[in-house]
Short mmCIF file of C-alpha atoms in Angstrom, two decimals:
data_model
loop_
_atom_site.label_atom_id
_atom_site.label_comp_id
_atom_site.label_asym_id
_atom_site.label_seq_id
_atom_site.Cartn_x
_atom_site.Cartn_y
_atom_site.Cartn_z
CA UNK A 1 0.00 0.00 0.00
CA UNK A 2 2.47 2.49 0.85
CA UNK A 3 4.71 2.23 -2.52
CA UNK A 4 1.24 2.56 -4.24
CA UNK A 5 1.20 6.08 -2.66
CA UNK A 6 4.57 7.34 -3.23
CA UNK A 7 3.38 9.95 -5.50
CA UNK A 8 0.19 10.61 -3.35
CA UNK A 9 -0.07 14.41 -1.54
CA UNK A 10 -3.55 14.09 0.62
CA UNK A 11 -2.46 17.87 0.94
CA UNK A 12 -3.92 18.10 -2.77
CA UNK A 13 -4.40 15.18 -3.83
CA UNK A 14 -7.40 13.86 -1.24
CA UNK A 15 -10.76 12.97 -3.05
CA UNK A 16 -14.12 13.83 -1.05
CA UNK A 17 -16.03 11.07 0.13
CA UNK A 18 -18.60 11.79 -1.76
CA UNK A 19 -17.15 11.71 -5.24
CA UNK A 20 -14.74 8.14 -4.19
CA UNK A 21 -15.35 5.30 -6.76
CA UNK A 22 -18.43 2.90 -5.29
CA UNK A 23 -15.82 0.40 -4.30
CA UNK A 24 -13.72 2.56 -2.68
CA UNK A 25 -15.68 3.54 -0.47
CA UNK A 26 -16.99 0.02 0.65
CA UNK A 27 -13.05 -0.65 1.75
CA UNK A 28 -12.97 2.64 4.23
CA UNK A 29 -16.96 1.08 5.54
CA UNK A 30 -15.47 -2.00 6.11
CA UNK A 31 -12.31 0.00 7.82
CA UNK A 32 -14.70 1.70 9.78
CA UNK A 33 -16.66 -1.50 10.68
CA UNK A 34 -13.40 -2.90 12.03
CA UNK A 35 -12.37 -0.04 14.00
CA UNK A 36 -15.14 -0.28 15.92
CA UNK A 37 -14.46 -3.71 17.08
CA UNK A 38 -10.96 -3.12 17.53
CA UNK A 39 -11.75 -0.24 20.22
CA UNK A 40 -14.06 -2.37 22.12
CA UNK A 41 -11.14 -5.29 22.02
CA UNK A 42 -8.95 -3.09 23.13
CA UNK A 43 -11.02 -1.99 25.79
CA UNK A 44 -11.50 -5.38 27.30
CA UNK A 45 -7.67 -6.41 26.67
CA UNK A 46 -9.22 -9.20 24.10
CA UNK A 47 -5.89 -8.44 21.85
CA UNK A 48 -6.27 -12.13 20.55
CA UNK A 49 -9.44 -10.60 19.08
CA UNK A 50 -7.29 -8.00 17.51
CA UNK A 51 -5.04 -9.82 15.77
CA UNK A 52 -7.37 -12.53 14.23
CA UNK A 53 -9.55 -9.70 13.03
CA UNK A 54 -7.00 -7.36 11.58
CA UNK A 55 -5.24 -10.36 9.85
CA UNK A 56 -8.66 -11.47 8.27
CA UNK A 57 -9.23 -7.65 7.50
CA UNK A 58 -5.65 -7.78 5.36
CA UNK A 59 -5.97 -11.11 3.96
CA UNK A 60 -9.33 -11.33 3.06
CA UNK A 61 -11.11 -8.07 2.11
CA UNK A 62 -7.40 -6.15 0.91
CA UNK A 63 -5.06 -8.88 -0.55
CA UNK A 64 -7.42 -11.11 -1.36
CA UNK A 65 -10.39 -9.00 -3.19
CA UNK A 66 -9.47 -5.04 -2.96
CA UNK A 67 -5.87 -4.59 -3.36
CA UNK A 68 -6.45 -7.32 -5.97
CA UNK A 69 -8.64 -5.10 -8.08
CA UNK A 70 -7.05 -1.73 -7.97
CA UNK A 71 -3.86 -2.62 -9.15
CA UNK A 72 -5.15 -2.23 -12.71
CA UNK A 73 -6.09 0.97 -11.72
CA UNK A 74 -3.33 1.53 -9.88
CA UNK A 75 -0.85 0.63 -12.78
CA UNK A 76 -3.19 1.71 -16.32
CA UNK A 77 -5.26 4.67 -15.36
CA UNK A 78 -4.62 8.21 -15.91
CA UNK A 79 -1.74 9.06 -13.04
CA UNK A 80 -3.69 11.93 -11.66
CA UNK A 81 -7.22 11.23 -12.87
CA UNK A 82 -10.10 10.41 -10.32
CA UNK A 83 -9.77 6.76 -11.08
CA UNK A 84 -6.61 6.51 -9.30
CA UNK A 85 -6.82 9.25 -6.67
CA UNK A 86 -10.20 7.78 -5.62
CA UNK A 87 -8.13 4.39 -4.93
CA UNK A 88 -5.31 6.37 -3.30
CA UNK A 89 -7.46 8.28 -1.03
CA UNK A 90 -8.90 5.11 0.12
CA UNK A 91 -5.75 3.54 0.71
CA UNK A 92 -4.70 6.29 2.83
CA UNK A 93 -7.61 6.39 4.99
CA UNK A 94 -7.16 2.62 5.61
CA UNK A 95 -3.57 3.11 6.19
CA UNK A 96 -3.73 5.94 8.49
CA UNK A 97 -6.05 3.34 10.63
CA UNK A 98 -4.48 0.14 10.24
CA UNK A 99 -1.32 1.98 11.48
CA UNK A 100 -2.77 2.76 14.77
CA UNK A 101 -4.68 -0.41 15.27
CA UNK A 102 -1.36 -1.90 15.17
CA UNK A 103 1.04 0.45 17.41
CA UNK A 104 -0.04 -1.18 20.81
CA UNK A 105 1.08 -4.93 19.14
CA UNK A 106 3.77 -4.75 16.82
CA UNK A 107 4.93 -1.50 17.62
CA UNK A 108 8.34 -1.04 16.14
CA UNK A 109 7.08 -1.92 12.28
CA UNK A 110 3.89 0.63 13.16
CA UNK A 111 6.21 3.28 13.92
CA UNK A 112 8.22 2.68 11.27
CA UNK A 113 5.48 2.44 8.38
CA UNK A 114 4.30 5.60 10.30
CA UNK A 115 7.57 7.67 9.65
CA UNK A 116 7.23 6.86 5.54
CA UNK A 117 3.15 7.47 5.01
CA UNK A 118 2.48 10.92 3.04
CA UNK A 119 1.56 14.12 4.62
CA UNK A 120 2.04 15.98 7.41
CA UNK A 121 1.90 13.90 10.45
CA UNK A 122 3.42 13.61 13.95
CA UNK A 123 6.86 12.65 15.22
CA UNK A 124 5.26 8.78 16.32
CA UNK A 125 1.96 6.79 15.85
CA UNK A 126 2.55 6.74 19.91
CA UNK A 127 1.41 10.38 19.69
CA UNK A 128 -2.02 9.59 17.71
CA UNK A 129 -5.42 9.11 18.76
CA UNK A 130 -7.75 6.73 16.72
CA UNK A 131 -8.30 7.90 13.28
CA UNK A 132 -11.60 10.03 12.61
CA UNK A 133 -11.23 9.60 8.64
CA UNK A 134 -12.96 7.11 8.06
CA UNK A 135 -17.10 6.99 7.15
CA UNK A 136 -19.60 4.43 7.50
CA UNK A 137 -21.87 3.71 4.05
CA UNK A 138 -25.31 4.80 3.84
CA UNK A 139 -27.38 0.89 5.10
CA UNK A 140 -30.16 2.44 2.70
CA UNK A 141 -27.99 2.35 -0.35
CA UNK A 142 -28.25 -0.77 -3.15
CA UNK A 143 -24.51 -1.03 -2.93
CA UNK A 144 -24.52 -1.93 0.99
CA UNK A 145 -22.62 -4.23 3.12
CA UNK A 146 -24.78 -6.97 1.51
CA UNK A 147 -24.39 -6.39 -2.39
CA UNK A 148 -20.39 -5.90 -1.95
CA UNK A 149 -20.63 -9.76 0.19
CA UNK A 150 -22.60 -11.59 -3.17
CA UNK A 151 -19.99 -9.61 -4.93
CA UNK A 152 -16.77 -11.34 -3.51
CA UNK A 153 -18.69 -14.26 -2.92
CA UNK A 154 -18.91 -14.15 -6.92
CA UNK A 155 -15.32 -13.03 -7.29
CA UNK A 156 -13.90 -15.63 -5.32
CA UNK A 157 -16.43 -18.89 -6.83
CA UNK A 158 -15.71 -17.11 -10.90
CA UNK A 159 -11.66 -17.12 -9.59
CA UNK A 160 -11.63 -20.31 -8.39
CA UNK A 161 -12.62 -22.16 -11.64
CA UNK A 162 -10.39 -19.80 -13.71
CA UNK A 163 -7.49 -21.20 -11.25
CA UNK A 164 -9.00 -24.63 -12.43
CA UNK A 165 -9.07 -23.76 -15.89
CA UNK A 166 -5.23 -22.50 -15.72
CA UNK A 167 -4.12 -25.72 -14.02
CA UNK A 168 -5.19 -27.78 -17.00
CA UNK A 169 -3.58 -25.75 -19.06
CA UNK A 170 -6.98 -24.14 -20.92
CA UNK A 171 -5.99 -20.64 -20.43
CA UNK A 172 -2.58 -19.12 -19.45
CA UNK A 173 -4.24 -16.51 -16.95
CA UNK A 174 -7.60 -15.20 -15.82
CA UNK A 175 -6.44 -12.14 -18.57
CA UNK A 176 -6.51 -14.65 -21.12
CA UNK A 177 -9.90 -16.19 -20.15
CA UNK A 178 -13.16 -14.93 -21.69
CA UNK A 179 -16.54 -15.39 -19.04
CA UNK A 180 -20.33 -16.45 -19.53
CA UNK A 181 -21.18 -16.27 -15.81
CA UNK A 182 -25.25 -17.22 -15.52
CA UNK A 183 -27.01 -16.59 -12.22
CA UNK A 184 -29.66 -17.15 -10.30
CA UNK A 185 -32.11 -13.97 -9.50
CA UNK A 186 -30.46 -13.39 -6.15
CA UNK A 187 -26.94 -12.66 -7.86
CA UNK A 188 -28.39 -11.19 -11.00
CA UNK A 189 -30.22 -8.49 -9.80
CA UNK A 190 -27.48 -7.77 -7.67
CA UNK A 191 -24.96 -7.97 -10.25
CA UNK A 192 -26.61 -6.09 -13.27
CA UNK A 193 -26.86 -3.12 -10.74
CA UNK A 194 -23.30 -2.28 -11.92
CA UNK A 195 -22.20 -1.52 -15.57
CA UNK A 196 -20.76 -4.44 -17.64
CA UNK A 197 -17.21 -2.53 -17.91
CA UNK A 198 -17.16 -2.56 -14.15
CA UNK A 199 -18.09 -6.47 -13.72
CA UNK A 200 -14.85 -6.69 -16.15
CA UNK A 201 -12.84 -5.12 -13.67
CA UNK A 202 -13.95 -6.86 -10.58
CA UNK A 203 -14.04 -10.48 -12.04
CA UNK A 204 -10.65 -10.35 -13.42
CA UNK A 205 -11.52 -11.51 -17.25
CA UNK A 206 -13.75 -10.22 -20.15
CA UNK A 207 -17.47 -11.52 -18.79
CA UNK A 208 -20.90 -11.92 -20.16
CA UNK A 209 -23.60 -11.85 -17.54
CA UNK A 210 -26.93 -14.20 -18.11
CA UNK A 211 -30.15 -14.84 -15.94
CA UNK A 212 -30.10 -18.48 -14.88
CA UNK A 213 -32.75 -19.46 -17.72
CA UNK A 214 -30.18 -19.06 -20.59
CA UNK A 215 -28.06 -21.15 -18.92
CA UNK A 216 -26.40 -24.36 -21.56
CA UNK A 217 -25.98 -27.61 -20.17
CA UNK A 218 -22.35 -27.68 -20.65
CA UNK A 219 -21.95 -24.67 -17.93
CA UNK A 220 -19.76 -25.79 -14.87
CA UNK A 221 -21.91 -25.55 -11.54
CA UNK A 222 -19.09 -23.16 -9.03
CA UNK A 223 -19.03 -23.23 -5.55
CA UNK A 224 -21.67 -21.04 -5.32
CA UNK A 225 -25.61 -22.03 -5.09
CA UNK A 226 -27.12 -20.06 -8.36
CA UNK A 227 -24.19 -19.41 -9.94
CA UNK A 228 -22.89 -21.37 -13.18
CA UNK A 229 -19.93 -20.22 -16.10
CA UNK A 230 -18.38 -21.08 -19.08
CA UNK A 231 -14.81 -20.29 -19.39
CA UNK A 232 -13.87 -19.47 -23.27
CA UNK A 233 -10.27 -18.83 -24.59
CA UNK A 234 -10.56 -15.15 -25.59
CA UNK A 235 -9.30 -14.47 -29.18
CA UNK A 236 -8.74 -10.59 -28.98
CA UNK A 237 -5.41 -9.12 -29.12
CA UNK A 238 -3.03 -8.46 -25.91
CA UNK A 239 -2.84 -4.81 -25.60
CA UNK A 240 1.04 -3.95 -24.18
CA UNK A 241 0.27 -2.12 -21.35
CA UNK A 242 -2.60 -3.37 -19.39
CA UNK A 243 -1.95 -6.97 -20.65
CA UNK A 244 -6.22 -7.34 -21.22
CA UNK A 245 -6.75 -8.93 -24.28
CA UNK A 246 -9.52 -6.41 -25.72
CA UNK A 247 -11.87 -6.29 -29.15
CA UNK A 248 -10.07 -2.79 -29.87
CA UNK A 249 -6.55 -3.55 -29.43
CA UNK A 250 -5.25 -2.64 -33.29
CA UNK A 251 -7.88 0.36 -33.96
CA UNK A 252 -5.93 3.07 -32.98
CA UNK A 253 -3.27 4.17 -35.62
CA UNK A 254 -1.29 6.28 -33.76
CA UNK A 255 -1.32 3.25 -30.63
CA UNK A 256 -1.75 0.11 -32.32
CA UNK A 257 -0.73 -1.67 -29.96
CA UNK A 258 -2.78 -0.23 -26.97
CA UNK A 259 -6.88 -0.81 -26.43
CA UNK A 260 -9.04 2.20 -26.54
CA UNK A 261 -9.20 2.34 -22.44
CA UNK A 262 -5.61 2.38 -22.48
CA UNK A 263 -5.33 5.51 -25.45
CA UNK A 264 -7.62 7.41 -23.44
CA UNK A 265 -5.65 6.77 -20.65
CA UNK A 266 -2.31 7.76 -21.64
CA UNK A 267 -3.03 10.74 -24.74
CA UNK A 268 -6.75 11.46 -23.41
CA UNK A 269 -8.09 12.61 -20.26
CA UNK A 270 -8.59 9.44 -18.36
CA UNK A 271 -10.87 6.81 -17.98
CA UNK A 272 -14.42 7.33 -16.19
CA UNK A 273 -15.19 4.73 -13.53
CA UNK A 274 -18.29 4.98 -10.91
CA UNK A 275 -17.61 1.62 -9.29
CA UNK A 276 -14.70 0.15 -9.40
#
C-alpha cells in the first residue's frame, strides 16, 4: 500500500467522500466497521481478538479482493485522474487506521510504516489518537454491506474455476480467459446493478452476464448455489500495457498496440469509472 502512494499528496491530492469510486468507499466502511471492534477489544484487553480480526481484515477483504482489483487501476489509469486518486485516497484512509490499530502490538514496524506514510503527520503513531477519517456507508444504499458480500462471494467462486481452468492448461491466466457467468435472481439483480465494464474489472476476465434461464448444459456448476460459467479462450489481441486482451486492441493508428481504455488513458483525459 504504501509504494502505491509514493506519489500521493492528501495535501492536494485527497478525493471527497462523496465523489470516491463505489468500491472505494466500501473498503474505508469496512475499515470503519473494524475499527469499531478493535476499540471495544482493546477496551477489554481481548488483543487475541485484535489480531485474528485485523489479519482477516488484510488477507481477506485487501489482498485477497481489494488490493487485488485496484492494481489495474493503480498501474493503467490516468496518473492523476479520479480513477486513481479515488483508490489512493482510500488507501490512505485505511492506512492511516491500520497503522494505529497496530502500534499497541507490533509496535516497532507501526512506527516505522508511520515515519514513511504521506503528509504531514506527527513525530510517532505513539502520539495519535484513533483515526476520525474514516465513514460508515449509507445501510439504505443498493450497494450496501450486503451487495459488496454476493460480490466477492462471486469473485472468489468465478476465480476459483479460472485457477482450475489455468491448471489444466486451458488458459494461461484469468487475462486470457473470456466469461459467460449465468445466475440465479439473487446474484443477478445484484450484479446487473453495476455496468458491464465494471463487472470486467472486478471479475478479473472479459465476462458476459446471463439470468439463470439461458443457462447451456455444458456450464460448470461453481461453488456457489445459483451461480454457473463457461470459461472461453478469448481471441482478442493483448494490448502492451494493461496486458487485457480487448476487441479494440489494433484500432488506434497512432497506438496500435494499446486498447481504446488504455489511449484514453495515456493521450486522453482518463478513464471514467463509478464503481470500481
Amino acid at each position: 500500500m504504501l509504494s502505491s502512494l509514493d506519489d500521493f499528496n492528501p495535501a492536494q491530492d485527497l478525493v471527497d467522500t462523496k465523489d470516491l469510486l463505489a468500491l472505494d468507499r466500501w473498503v474505508i466502511d469496512r475499515a470503519f466497521a473494524l475499527q469499531q471492534e478493535v476499540k471495544a477489544a482493546y477496551e477489554t484487553y481481548q488483543f487475541q481478538q485484535i489480531y485474528q480480526k485485523v489479519h482477516h481484515f488484510c488477507v481477506i477483504d485487501l489482498g485477497g479482493f481489494y488490493l487485488d482489483i485496484i492494481k489495474d487501476r493503480q498501474y493503467t489509469a490516468k496518473a492523476d485522474g479520479l480513477a486513481r486518486r479515488s483508490a489512493q485516497t482510500a488507501m490512505y484512509h485505511v492506512l492511516e487506521a491500520l497503522t494505529r490499530w497496530l502500534a499497541p502490538i507490533i509496535s516497532y514496524t507501526a512506527d516505522e510504516i508511520w515515519q514513511y506514510m504521506p503528509g504531514e503527520r506527527s513525530e510517532s503513531v505513539f502520539l495519535e489518537t484513533w483515526y476520525q477519517g474514516l465513514v460508515k456507508l449509507d445501510d439504505s444504499s443498493a450497494m450496501n454491506r450486503e451487495f459488496w458480500q454476493k460480490v466477492m462471494s462471486v469473485r472468489t467462486a468465478v476465480s476459483k474455476e479460472l485457477e482450475k481452468s489455468r491448471a489444466k492448461g486451458d488458459i494461461g491466466s484469468s487475462l486470457n480467459a473470456e466469461v459467460e457467468l449465468y445466475c440465479n435472481t439473487e446474484f443477478f439483480d445484484a450484479l446487473k446493478q453495476l455496468r458491464v465494464s465494471c463487472i470486467i474489472f472486478l471479475l478479473p476476465p472479459m465476462l458476459l452476464l446471463m439470468a439463470e434461464q439461458f443457462c447451456p448444459d455444458d456450464a460448470i456448476q461453481t461453488e456457489l448455489e445459483g451461480v454457473k460459467l463457461k470459461v472461453i479462450v478469448s481471441e482478442h489481441k493483448k494490448c502492451v500495457r494493461c496486458w487485457h486482451q480487448r476487441y479494440d486492441v489494433g484500432e488506434h493508428a497512432e497506438h496500435p498496440e494499446l486498447c481504446g481504455r488504455c489511449v484514453e488513458n495515456v493521450v486522453g483525459t482518463g478513464e471514467h469509472r463509478h464503481y470500481a
